[in-house]
mmCIF file of C-alpha atoms and ligand atoms in Angstrom:
data_model
loop_
_atom_site.group_PDB
_atom_site.id
_atom_site.type_symbol
_atom_site.label_atom_id
_atom_site.label_comp_id
_atom_site.label_asym_id
_atom_site.label_seq_id
_atom_site.Cartn_x
_atom_site.Cartn_y
_atom_site.Cartn_z
ATOM 1 C CA UNK A 1 119.890 42.981 43.586
ATOM 2 C CA UNK A 2 121.081 43.283 47.213
ATOM 3 C CA UNK A 3 118.524 41.716 49.541
ATOM 4 C CA UNK A 4 118.037 45.134 51.236
ATOM 5 C CA UNK A 5 116.467 46.517 48.046
ATOM 6 C CA UNK A 6 113.795 43.843 47.868
ATOM 7 C CA UNK A 7 110.186 44.897 48.196
ATOM 8 C CA UNK A 8 108.499 43.817 51.466
ATOM 9 C CA UNK A 9 106.301 41.366 49.497
ATOM 10 C CA UNK A 10 109.302 39.687 47.831
ATOM 11 C CA UNK A 11 110.773 36.373 49.018
ATOM 12 C CA UNK A 12 113.753 37.025 51.244
ATOM 13 C CA UNK A 13 116.190 34.092 51.462
ATOM 14 C CA UNK A 14 116.954 35.004 55.063
ATOM 15 C CA UNK A 15 113.306 34.213 55.852
ATOM 16 C CA UNK A 16 113.028 31.080 53.714
ATOM 17 C CA UNK A 17 110.885 28.216 54.997
ATOM 18 C CA UNK A 18 114.033 26.202 54.459
ATOM 19 C CA UNK A 19 115.027 22.880 52.936
ATOM 20 C CA UNK A 20 113.606 19.421 53.573
ATOM 21 C CA UNK A 21 117.017 18.438 54.935
ATOM 22 C CA UNK A 22 118.456 21.423 56.866
ATOM 23 C CA UNK A 23 121.911 22.540 55.733
ATOM 24 C CA UNK A 24 124.310 25.191 57.039
ATOM 25 C CA UNK A 25 124.287 28.422 54.986
ATOM 26 C CA UNK A 26 126.820 28.913 52.192
ATOM 27 C CA UNK A 27 129.557 31.477 52.909
ATOM 28 C CA UNK A 28 128.898 33.769 49.926
ATOM 29 C CA UNK A 29 125.694 32.729 48.194
ATOM 30 C CA UNK A 30 122.079 33.207 49.245
ATOM 31 C CA UNK A 31 119.813 30.166 49.520
ATOM 32 C CA UNK A 32 118.113 30.935 46.180
ATOM 33 C CA UNK A 33 121.439 31.389 44.391
ATOM 34 C CA UNK A 34 122.375 27.967 45.698
ATOM 35 C CA UNK A 35 119.117 26.548 44.397
ATOM 36 C CA UNK A 36 119.795 28.030 40.973
ATOM 37 C CA UNK A 37 123.303 26.545 40.946
ATOM 38 C CA UNK A 38 122.023 23.105 41.963
ATOM 39 C CA UNK A 39 119.476 23.197 39.159
ATOM 40 C CA UNK A 40 122.049 24.184 36.517
ATOM 41 C CA UNK A 41 124.328 21.341 37.658
ATOM 42 C CA UNK A 42 121.550 18.737 37.607
ATOM 43 C CA UNK A 43 121.393 15.914 35.088
ATOM 44 C CA UNK A 44 117.780 16.732 34.230
ATOM 45 C CA UNK A 45 118.788 20.271 33.262
ATOM 46 C CA UNK A 46 121.350 19.055 30.731
ATOM 47 C CA UNK A 47 118.790 16.747 29.173
ATOM 48 C CA UNK A 48 116.553 19.733 28.336
ATOM 49 C CA UNK A 49 118.815 20.477 25.405
ATOM 50 C CA UNK A 50 117.546 17.364 23.621
ATOM 51 C CA UNK A 51 113.883 17.681 24.519
ATOM 52 C CA UNK A 52 111.166 19.017 22.269
ATOM 53 C CA UNK A 53 109.430 22.294 22.735
ATOM 54 C CA UNK A 54 107.154 22.175 19.630
ATOM 55 C CA UNK A 55 109.483 20.828 16.962
ATOM 56 C CA UNK A 56 111.246 17.572 17.583
ATOM 57 C CA UNK A 57 114.885 17.988 18.383
ATOM 58 C CA UNK A 58 116.136 16.541 15.107
ATOM 59 C CA UNK A 59 113.857 18.648 12.890
ATOM 60 C CA UNK A 60 116.167 21.646 12.804
ATOM 61 C CA UNK A 61 119.090 23.165 14.667
ATOM 62 C CA UNK A 62 117.564 26.625 15.017
ATOM 63 C CA UNK A 63 114.314 25.723 16.743
ATOM 64 C CA UNK A 64 113.799 26.132 20.454
ATOM 65 C CA UNK A 65 114.429 23.217 22.708
ATOM 66 C CA UNK A 66 113.318 22.953 26.323
ATOM 67 C CA UNK A 67 116.716 24.301 27.337
ATOM 68 C CA UNK A 68 116.691 27.463 25.212
ATOM 69 C CA UNK A 69 113.026 27.929 26.124
ATOM 70 C CA UNK A 70 113.928 27.764 29.824
ATOM 71 C CA UNK A 71 116.723 30.309 29.333
ATOM 72 C CA UNK A 72 114.320 32.696 27.592
ATOM 73 C CA UNK A 73 111.782 32.265 30.385
ATOM 74 C CA UNK A 74 114.484 33.018 32.969
ATOM 75 C CA UNK A 75 115.619 36.113 31.091
ATOM 76 C CA UNK A 76 112.073 37.529 30.830
ATOM 77 C CA UNK A 77 111.334 36.611 34.428
ATOM 78 C CA UNK A 78 114.441 38.334 35.743
ATOM 79 C CA UNK A 79 113.772 41.539 33.814
ATOM 80 C CA UNK A 80 110.294 41.799 35.286
ATOM 81 C CA UNK A 81 111.445 40.723 38.761
ATOM 82 C CA UNK A 82 114.033 43.467 38.921
ATOM 83 C CA UNK A 83 111.516 46.137 37.913
ATOM 84 C CA UNK A 84 109.092 44.922 40.602
ATOM 85 C CA UNK A 85 111.861 44.510 43.220
ATOM 86 C CA UNK A 86 111.106 40.817 43.504
ATOM 87 C CA UNK A 87 113.781 38.232 44.199
ATOM 88 C CA UNK A 88 115.627 37.781 40.914
ATOM 89 C CA UNK A 89 117.628 34.760 42.090
ATOM 90 C CA UNK A 90 114.477 32.888 43.076
ATOM 91 C CA UNK A 91 112.792 33.776 39.783
ATOM 92 C CA UNK A 92 115.807 32.525 37.876
ATOM 93 C CA UNK A 93 115.896 29.267 39.836
ATOM 94 C CA UNK A 94 112.192 28.537 39.313
ATOM 95 C CA UNK A 95 112.280 29.489 35.620
ATOM 96 C CA UNK A 96 115.279 27.275 34.913
ATOM 97 C CA UNK A 97 113.639 24.363 36.727
ATOM 98 C CA UNK A 98 110.057 24.777 35.523
ATOM 99 C CA UNK A 99 110.294 22.208 32.717
ATOM 100 C CA UNK A 100 112.644 19.651 34.317
ATOM 101 C CA UNK A 101 109.842 17.079 34.499
ATOM 102 C CA UNK A 102 108.885 17.270 30.850
ATOM 103 C CA UNK A 103 108.824 14.020 28.947
ATOM 104 C CA UNK A 104 110.453 13.580 25.547
ATOM 105 C CA UNK A 105 108.328 14.841 22.616
ATOM 106 C CA UNK A 106 106.617 17.687 24.437
ATOM 107 C CA UNK A 107 102.959 17.520 25.352
ATOM 108 C CA UNK A 108 102.343 14.456 23.193
ATOM 109 C CA UNK A 109 104.758 12.483 25.391
ATOM 110 C CA UNK A 110 103.186 13.645 28.606
ATOM 111 C CA UNK A 111 99.629 12.895 27.439
ATOM 112 C CA UNK A 112 100.506 9.335 26.492
ATOM 113 C CA UNK A 113 102.422 8.740 29.702
ATOM 114 C CA UNK A 114 99.406 9.992 31.619
ATOM 115 C CA UNK A 115 97.220 7.467 29.753
ATOM 116 C CA UNK A 116 99.703 4.663 30.430
ATOM 117 C CA UNK A 117 99.733 5.577 34.121
ATOM 118 C CA UNK A 118 95.963 5.462 34.484
ATOM 119 C CA UNK A 119 95.296 3.263 37.470
ATOM 120 C CA UNK A 120 98.771 4.025 38.856
ATOM 121 C CA UNK A 121 98.250 7.649 39.889
ATOM 122 C CA UNK A 122 98.591 9.267 36.443
ATOM 123 C CA UNK A 123 101.370 11.516 35.207
ATOM 124 C CA UNK A 124 101.575 15.315 35.572
ATOM 125 C CA UNK A 125 104.639 17.121 34.280
ATOM 126 C CA UNK A 126 104.583 19.769 37.025
ATOM 127 C CA UNK A 127 104.559 17.121 39.712
ATOM 128 C CA UNK A 128 107.264 15.299 37.756
ATOM 129 C CA UNK A 129 109.462 18.431 37.887
ATOM 130 C CA UNK A 130 109.081 18.311 41.663
ATOM 131 C CA UNK A 131 109.860 14.564 41.687
ATOM 132 C CA UNK A 132 113.061 15.301 39.772
ATOM 133 C CA UNK A 133 114.358 17.844 42.287
ATOM 134 C CA UNK A 134 112.967 16.033 45.369
ATOM 135 C CA UNK A 135 113.738 12.394 44.579
ATOM 136 C CA UNK A 136 115.089 11.476 41.175
ATOM 137 C CA UNK A 137 118.364 13.396 40.977
ATOM 138 C CA UNK A 138 121.156 11.286 42.477
ATOM 139 C CA UNK A 139 123.909 13.755 43.344
ATOM 140 C CA UNK A 140 124.221 13.933 47.116
ATOM 141 C CA UNK A 141 125.466 11.235 49.470
ATOM 142 C CA UNK A 142 123.043 12.090 52.265
ATOM 143 C CA UNK A 143 119.683 12.428 50.471
ATOM 144 C CA UNK A 144 117.761 11.881 47.236
ATOM 145 C CA UNK A 145 117.120 14.888 45.006
ATOM 146 C CA UNK A 146 118.868 18.241 45.226
ATOM 147 C CA UNK A 147 117.215 19.529 48.417
ATOM 148 C CA UNK A 148 115.913 22.892 47.196
ATOM 149 C CA UNK A 149 114.252 25.512 49.390
ATOM 150 C CA UNK A 150 110.509 25.534 49.951
ATOM 151 C CA UNK A 151 110.082 28.685 47.826
ATOM 152 C CA UNK A 152 111.801 27.206 44.755
ATOM 153 C CA UNK A 153 109.817 23.974 45.092
ATOM 154 C CA UNK A 154 106.607 25.982 45.555
ATOM 155 C CA UNK A 155 107.300 27.746 42.248
ATOM 156 C CA UNK A 156 108.138 24.514 40.430
ATOM 157 C CA UNK A 157 104.807 22.936 41.397
ATOM 158 C CA UNK A 158 102.674 25.400 39.480
ATOM 159 C CA UNK A 159 99.670 23.114 39.006
ATOM 160 C CA UNK A 160 98.653 20.054 40.955
ATOM 161 C CA UNK A 161 95.501 17.951 41.056
ATOM 162 C CA UNK A 162 93.667 17.684 44.349
ATOM 163 C CA UNK A 163 94.484 13.982 44.554
ATOM 164 C CA UNK A 164 98.196 14.622 44.157
ATOM 165 C CA UNK A 165 98.101 17.572 46.552
ATOM 166 C CA UNK A 166 96.547 15.287 49.174
ATOM 167 C CA UNK A 167 99.233 12.702 48.525
ATOM 168 C CA UNK A 168 101.953 15.368 48.891
ATOM 169 C CA UNK A 169 100.399 16.457 52.187
ATOM 170 C CA UNK A 170 100.801 12.944 53.563
ATOM 171 C CA UNK A 171 104.528 13.068 52.761
ATOM 172 C CA UNK A 172 105.128 16.665 53.840
ATOM 173 C CA UNK A 173 102.550 18.274 56.087
ATOM 174 C CA UNK A 174 102.054 21.982 55.351
ATOM 175 C CA UNK A 175 104.383 21.621 52.366
ATOM 176 C CA UNK A 176 104.147 22.589 48.719
ATOM 177 C CA UNK A 177 100.920 20.626 48.163
ATOM 178 C CA UNK A 178 98.972 22.513 50.813
ATOM 179 C CA UNK A 179 98.114 25.621 48.809
ATOM 180 C CA UNK A 180 96.140 23.564 46.287
ATOM 181 C CA UNK A 181 93.950 22.331 49.142
ATOM 182 C CA UNK A 182 93.565 25.792 50.693
ATOM 183 C CA UNK A 183 93.097 27.631 47.390
ATOM 184 C CA UNK A 184 96.078 29.869 48.128
ATOM 185 C CA UNK A 185 98.480 31.495 45.660
ATOM 186 C CA UNK A 186 102.232 30.932 45.539
ATOM 187 C CA UNK A 187 104.776 33.742 45.980
ATOM 188 C CA UNK A 188 104.881 36.608 43.480
ATOM 189 C CA UNK A 189 108.132 35.162 42.137
ATOM 190 C CA UNK A 190 106.334 31.891 41.360
ATOM 191 C CA UNK A 191 103.385 33.706 39.795
ATOM 192 C CA UNK A 192 105.819 35.645 37.647
ATOM 193 C CA UNK A 193 107.587 32.519 36.346
ATOM 194 C CA UNK A 194 104.264 31.151 35.206
ATOM 195 C CA UNK A 195 103.515 34.264 33.175
ATOM 196 C CA UNK A 196 107.068 34.555 31.830
ATOM 197 C CA UNK A 197 106.671 30.988 30.523
ATOM 198 C CA UNK A 198 103.554 31.988 28.595
ATOM 199 C CA UNK A 199 105.097 35.199 27.221
ATOM 200 C CA UNK A 200 108.188 33.294 26.115
ATOM 201 C CA UNK A 201 106.461 30.444 24.286
ATOM 202 C CA UNK A 202 103.906 32.644 22.550
ATOM 203 C CA UNK A 203 106.733 34.738 21.124
ATOM 204 C CA UNK A 204 109.167 31.980 20.237
ATOM 205 C CA UNK A 205 106.514 29.726 18.781
ATOM 206 C CA UNK A 206 105.647 32.493 16.309
ATOM 207 C CA UNK A 207 109.343 32.718 15.464
ATOM 208 C CA UNK A 208 109.861 28.963 15.083
ATOM 209 C CA UNK A 209 106.516 28.572 13.332
ATOM 210 C CA UNK A 210 107.365 31.119 10.652
ATOM 211 C CA UNK A 211 110.951 29.887 10.284
ATOM 212 C CA UNK A 212 109.689 26.355 9.758
ATOM 213 C CA UNK A 213 107.288 27.564 7.075
ATOM 214 C CA UNK A 214 104.286 26.038 8.857
ATOM 215 C CA UNK A 215 102.759 29.465 9.473
ATOM 216 C CA UNK A 216 103.290 32.671 7.502
ATOM 217 C CA UNK A 217 103.534 36.371 8.268
ATOM 218 C CA UNK A 218 100.405 36.827 6.136
ATOM 219 C CA UNK A 219 98.408 34.400 8.292
ATOM 220 C CA UNK A 220 99.588 36.249 11.391
ATOM 221 C CA UNK A 221 97.802 39.363 10.160
ATOM 222 C CA UNK A 222 94.653 37.955 11.736
ATOM 223 C CA UNK A 223 96.305 38.217 15.170
ATOM 224 C CA UNK A 224 95.885 41.871 16.245
ATOM 225 C CA UNK A 225 98.536 41.664 18.949
ATOM 226 C CA UNK A 226 101.188 40.645 16.446
ATOM 227 C CA UNK A 227 99.930 42.608 13.457
ATOM 228 C CA UNK A 228 100.155 45.899 15.326
ATOM 229 C CA UNK A 229 103.913 45.492 15.822
ATOM 230 C CA UNK A 230 104.452 44.220 12.305
ATOM 231 C CA UNK A 231 102.751 47.401 10.997
ATOM 232 C CA UNK A 232 104.759 49.637 13.367
ATOM 233 C CA UNK A 233 108.026 48.047 12.273
ATOM 234 C CA UNK A 234 107.143 48.416 8.588
ATOM 235 C CA UNK A 235 106.194 52.026 9.032
ATOM 236 C CA UNK A 236 109.518 52.850 10.632
ATOM 237 C CA UNK A 237 111.588 50.578 8.348
ATOM 238 C CA UNK A 238 109.770 50.265 4.972
ATOM 239 C CA UNK A 239 112.683 48.212 3.555
ATOM 240 C CA UNK A 240 111.596 45.309 5.802
ATOM 241 C CA UNK A 241 108.652 44.847 3.435
ATOM 242 C CA UNK A 242 110.989 43.452 0.776
ATOM 243 C CA UNK A 243 111.576 39.724 0.554
ATOM 244 C CA UNK A 244 115.105 40.134 1.918
ATOM 245 C CA UNK A 245 113.764 41.985 4.943
ATOM 246 C CA UNK A 246 111.263 39.392 6.116
ATOM 247 C CA UNK A 247 113.486 37.662 8.656
ATOM 248 C CA UNK A 248 114.258 41.020 10.292
ATOM 249 C CA UNK A 249 110.619 42.062 10.112
ATOM 250 C CA UNK A 250 109.682 38.938 12.043
ATOM 251 C CA UNK A 251 112.335 39.586 14.699
ATOM 252 C CA UNK A 252 111.474 43.267 15.028
ATOM 253 C CA UNK A 253 107.744 42.597 15.404
ATOM 254 C CA UNK A 254 108.399 39.909 18.031
ATOM 255 C CA UNK A 255 110.855 42.154 19.881
ATOM 256 C CA UNK A 256 108.260 44.936 20.073
ATOM 257 C CA UNK A 257 105.564 42.529 21.172
ATOM 258 C CA UNK A 258 107.788 41.110 23.935
ATOM 259 C CA UNK A 259 108.724 44.567 25.224
ATOM 260 C CA UNK A 260 105.118 45.716 25.314
ATOM 261 C CA UNK A 261 104.033 42.582 27.145
ATOM 262 C CA UNK A 262 106.817 42.963 29.699
ATOM 263 C CA UNK A 263 105.908 46.632 30.353
ATOM 264 C CA UNK A 264 102.243 45.690 30.515
ATOM 265 C CA UNK A 265 102.899 43.039 33.180
ATOM 266 C CA UNK A 266 105.019 45.454 35.199
ATOM 267 C CA UNK A 267 102.370 48.208 35.088
ATOM 268 C CA UNK A 268 99.407 45.908 35.758
ATOM 269 C CA UNK A 269 101.208 44.112 38.595
ATOM 270 C CA UNK A 270 102.310 47.390 40.202
ATOM 271 C CA UNK A 271 98.692 48.523 40.132
ATOM 272 C CA UNK A 272 97.515 45.252 41.730
ATOM 273 C CA UNK A 273 100.242 45.487 44.373
ATOM 274 C CA UNK A 274 99.236 49.085 45.069
ATOM 275 C CA UNK A 275 95.600 48.104 45.487
ATOM 276 C CA UNK A 276 96.270 45.161 47.834
ATOM 277 C CA UNK A 277 99.483 46.376 49.517
ATOM 278 C CA UNK A 278 100.548 42.932 50.823
ATOM 279 C CA UNK A 279 102.784 43.309 53.870
ATOM 280 C CA UNK A 280 104.824 40.206 53.123
ATOM 281 C CA UNK A 281 104.881 36.984 51.141
ATOM 282 C CA UNK A 282 102.456 35.234 53.486
ATOM 283 C CA UNK A 283 99.928 37.986 52.807
ATOM 284 C CA UNK A 284 100.590 37.498 49.057
ATOM 285 C CA UNK A 285 99.740 33.811 49.381
ATOM 286 C CA UNK A 286 96.308 34.590 50.814
ATOM 287 C CA UNK A 287 95.419 37.209 48.156
ATOM 288 C CA UNK A 288 94.205 36.542 44.616
ATOM 289 C CA UNK A 289 96.948 36.249 41.968
ATOM 290 C CA UNK A 290 98.591 39.661 41.601
ATOM 291 C CA UNK A 291 101.092 39.134 38.783
ATOM 292 C CA UNK A 292 99.376 39.411 35.446
ATOM 293 C CA UNK A 293 98.591 41.271 32.247
ATOM 294 C CA UNK A 294 96.151 44.142 31.977
ATOM 295 C CA UNK A 295 92.674 42.974 30.929
ATOM 296 C CA UNK A 296 93.274 44.159 27.374
ATOM 297 C CA UNK A 297 96.636 42.410 26.996
ATOM 298 C CA UNK A 298 95.193 39.251 28.534
ATOM 299 C CA UNK A 299 92.433 39.214 25.906
ATOM 300 C CA UNK A 300 94.864 39.823 23.055
ATOM 301 C CA UNK A 301 97.261 37.201 24.294
ATOM 302 C CA UNK A 302 94.386 34.716 24.329
ATOM 303 C CA UNK A 303 93.698 35.396 20.639
ATOM 304 C CA UNK A 304 97.349 34.763 19.842
ATOM 305 C CA UNK A 305 97.313 31.515 21.831
ATOM 306 C CA UNK A 306 94.226 30.329 19.993
ATOM 307 C CA UNK A 307 95.883 31.100 16.673
ATOM 308 C CA UNK A 308 99.003 29.137 17.594
ATOM 309 C CA UNK A 309 96.915 26.239 18.802
ATOM 310 C CA UNK A 310 94.893 25.990 15.607
ATOM 311 C CA UNK A 311 97.535 26.872 13.054
ATOM 312 C CA UNK A 312 100.766 25.544 14.539
ATOM 313 C CA UNK A 313 100.259 22.945 17.276
ATOM 314 C CA UNK A 314 97.538 21.296 15.175
ATOM 315 C CA UNK A 315 99.306 21.683 11.855
ATOM 316 C CA UNK A 316 99.089 18.341 9.990
ATOM 317 C CA UNK A 317 102.883 18.120 9.852
ATOM 318 C CA UNK A 318 103.239 18.645 13.593
ATOM 319 C CA UNK A 319 100.373 16.225 14.293
ATOM 320 C CA UNK A 320 101.932 13.543 12.098
ATOM 321 C CA UNK A 321 105.240 13.678 13.982
ATOM 322 C CA UNK A 322 103.563 13.792 17.378
ATOM 323 C CA UNK A 323 101.454 10.749 16.451
ATOM 324 C CA UNK A 324 104.653 8.791 15.899
ATOM 325 C CA UNK A 325 106.063 10.172 19.137
ATOM 326 C CA UNK A 326 102.962 8.930 20.967
ATOM 327 C CA UNK A 327 103.493 5.485 19.535
ATOM 328 C CA UNK A 328 107.123 5.477 20.690
ATOM 329 C CA UNK A 329 106.190 6.371 24.270
ATOM 330 C CA UNK A 330 103.215 3.982 24.403
ATOM 331 C CA UNK A 331 105.258 1.038 23.127
ATOM 332 C CA UNK A 332 108.250 1.789 25.340
ATOM 333 C CA UNK A 333 105.972 1.808 28.367
ATOM 334 C CA UNK A 334 104.389 -1.527 27.442
ATOM 335 C CA UNK A 335 107.758 -3.174 26.765
ATOM 336 C CA UNK A 336 109.401 -2.047 30.030
ATOM 337 C CA UNK A 337 106.292 -2.944 32.007
ATOM 338 C CA UNK A 338 106.306 -6.465 30.574
ATOM 339 C CA UNK A 339 110.074 -6.891 30.823
ATOM 340 C CA UNK A 340 111.738 -4.491 33.297
ATOM 341 C CA UNK A 341 115.148 -6.047 32.503
ATOM 342 C CA UNK A 342 115.133 -4.014 29.308
ATOM 343 C CA UNK A 343 115.799 -0.972 31.505
ATOM 344 C CA UNK A 344 119.213 -0.206 33.076
ATOM 345 C CA UNK A 345 120.018 -2.365 36.152
ATOM 346 C CA UNK A 346 118.952 0.146 38.840
ATOM 347 C CA UNK A 347 115.534 0.739 37.285
ATOM 348 C CA UNK A 348 115.125 -2.959 36.506
ATOM 349 C CA UNK A 349 115.805 -3.894 40.131
ATOM 350 C CA UNK A 350 113.412 -1.312 41.513
ATOM 351 C CA UNK A 351 110.656 -2.377 39.077
ATOM 352 C CA UNK A 352 111.140 -6.111 39.769
ATOM 353 C CA UNK A 353 111.282 -5.766 43.557
ATOM 354 C CA UNK A 354 108.354 -3.341 43.923
ATOM 355 C CA UNK A 355 104.591 -3.812 43.670
ATOM 356 C CA UNK A 356 102.614 -3.021 40.480
ATOM 357 C CA UNK A 357 102.401 0.648 41.457
ATOM 358 C CA UNK A 358 106.155 0.949 41.999
ATOM 359 C CA UNK A 359 106.888 -0.877 38.781
ATOM 360 C CA UNK A 360 104.696 1.460 36.721
ATOM 361 C CA UNK A 361 106.098 4.568 38.407
ATOM 362 C CA UNK A 362 109.671 3.390 37.847
ATOM 363 C CA UNK A 363 108.934 2.896 34.151
ATOM 364 C CA UNK A 364 107.231 6.311 33.915
ATOM 365 C CA UNK A 365 110.160 8.035 35.652
ATOM 366 C CA UNK A 366 112.615 6.309 33.332
ATOM 367 C CA UNK A 367 110.707 7.290 30.176
ATOM 368 C CA UNK A 368 110.026 10.843 31.405
ATOM 369 C CA UNK A 369 113.756 11.370 31.889
ATOM 370 C CA UNK A 370 114.591 10.393 28.308
ATOM 371 C CA UNK A 371 115.605 12.876 25.657
ATOM 372 C CA UNK A 372 113.819 12.730 22.298
ATOM 373 C CA UNK A 373 116.672 10.970 20.586
ATOM 374 C CA UNK A 374 117.291 8.489 23.396
ATOM 375 C CA UNK A 375 113.615 7.502 23.354
ATOM 376 C CA UNK A 376 113.674 7.104 19.561
ATOM 377 C CA UNK A 377 116.817 4.942 19.742
ATOM 378 C CA UNK A 378 115.506 2.800 22.576
ATOM 379 C CA UNK A 379 112.315 2.244 20.636
ATOM 380 C CA UNK A 380 114.285 1.202 17.576
ATOM 381 C CA UNK A 381 116.463 -1.158 19.647
ATOM 382 C CA UNK A 382 113.432 -2.820 21.211
ATOM 383 C CA UNK A 383 111.085 -2.987 18.217
ATOM 384 C CA UNK A 384 113.383 -2.850 15.189
ATOM 385 C CA UNK A 385 111.188 -0.018 13.880
ATOM 386 C CA UNK A 386 112.597 3.403 13.148
ATOM 387 C CA UNK A 387 109.738 5.885 13.580
ATOM 388 C CA UNK A 388 111.602 9.141 14.134
ATOM 389 C CA UNK A 389 114.858 10.770 13.034
HETATM 390 MG MG1 LIG B 1 107.698 26.094 29.782
#
């Protein structure tokens, strides 16, 4: 969308708060397009292909990975952004980067790493995503990280503890940590990415869950939000009720659910924008969150989330694999902590030269960057035990 068609409350790259290290503008691309391109070319982005969403990477070729999840989030985010005249390039950049800090093995990996880092500042995957783009990527001669704009970094840091926000403030006064101390919101583009993430995983986890056989279409009948679309699809296409039609029934019901949720967000957000009429993005930041579902859709989405939590994320088969994944991460951390030379030379040097805090953080950064299969192989190399794959 040409920048002239943006709504007044959208982020305009010409009025960006800029980069940590100022750079001359690019001849043909806006600042947010550049951010998007830097993210796509990053090492961390390529690793997302081998990182778990719910199912471990080796469990099946058709399940979502962090990469395909991120692409789906970006696609949903852009559709909604265009309808609301928000900045599509910024939404795409934030959506593609939102999971860059995820550990191997999904939430299980992050929880264990957080336990291991107790006493060393803990581990938060949102803050880790920011660490990746601010410090850990090694691509430019003149600085660490990929030097993204304030607005993209603001969107990437979607949650942050008070302690970490205070720490960020000491490094960058008035920066991306400040809003957590002031109780402010991020831009509408950032708010949108957060919701697009939720819409995407609710839908694709149903799809992957049913495909894996861990949940069934029959069980999903207790979820009104999904069952409504299943019934609609069957009414229009009765042949989908046959065994051979079940795959298409699943896709059609999910497609209808996604569309309705997208239109719901657009309508509810337009209403909120109409009521508050923010003059610009700084006004947006001082208002309550404006991007969201209608109250009814919010309630129904919560029921779906609860269902997925109980029936899929806590399914004995999923729990069994994630227990092994926890063990892998816990043992890797202990081994590298005790003997940093087991890491590649750069990490080993940094861990050996630094204090206890630096050593632990170096180990956490190294493990967080691993793909599922790299972590499993490293664990096997170091312990002789093959727990996964
Ligand atoms: Mg996500």
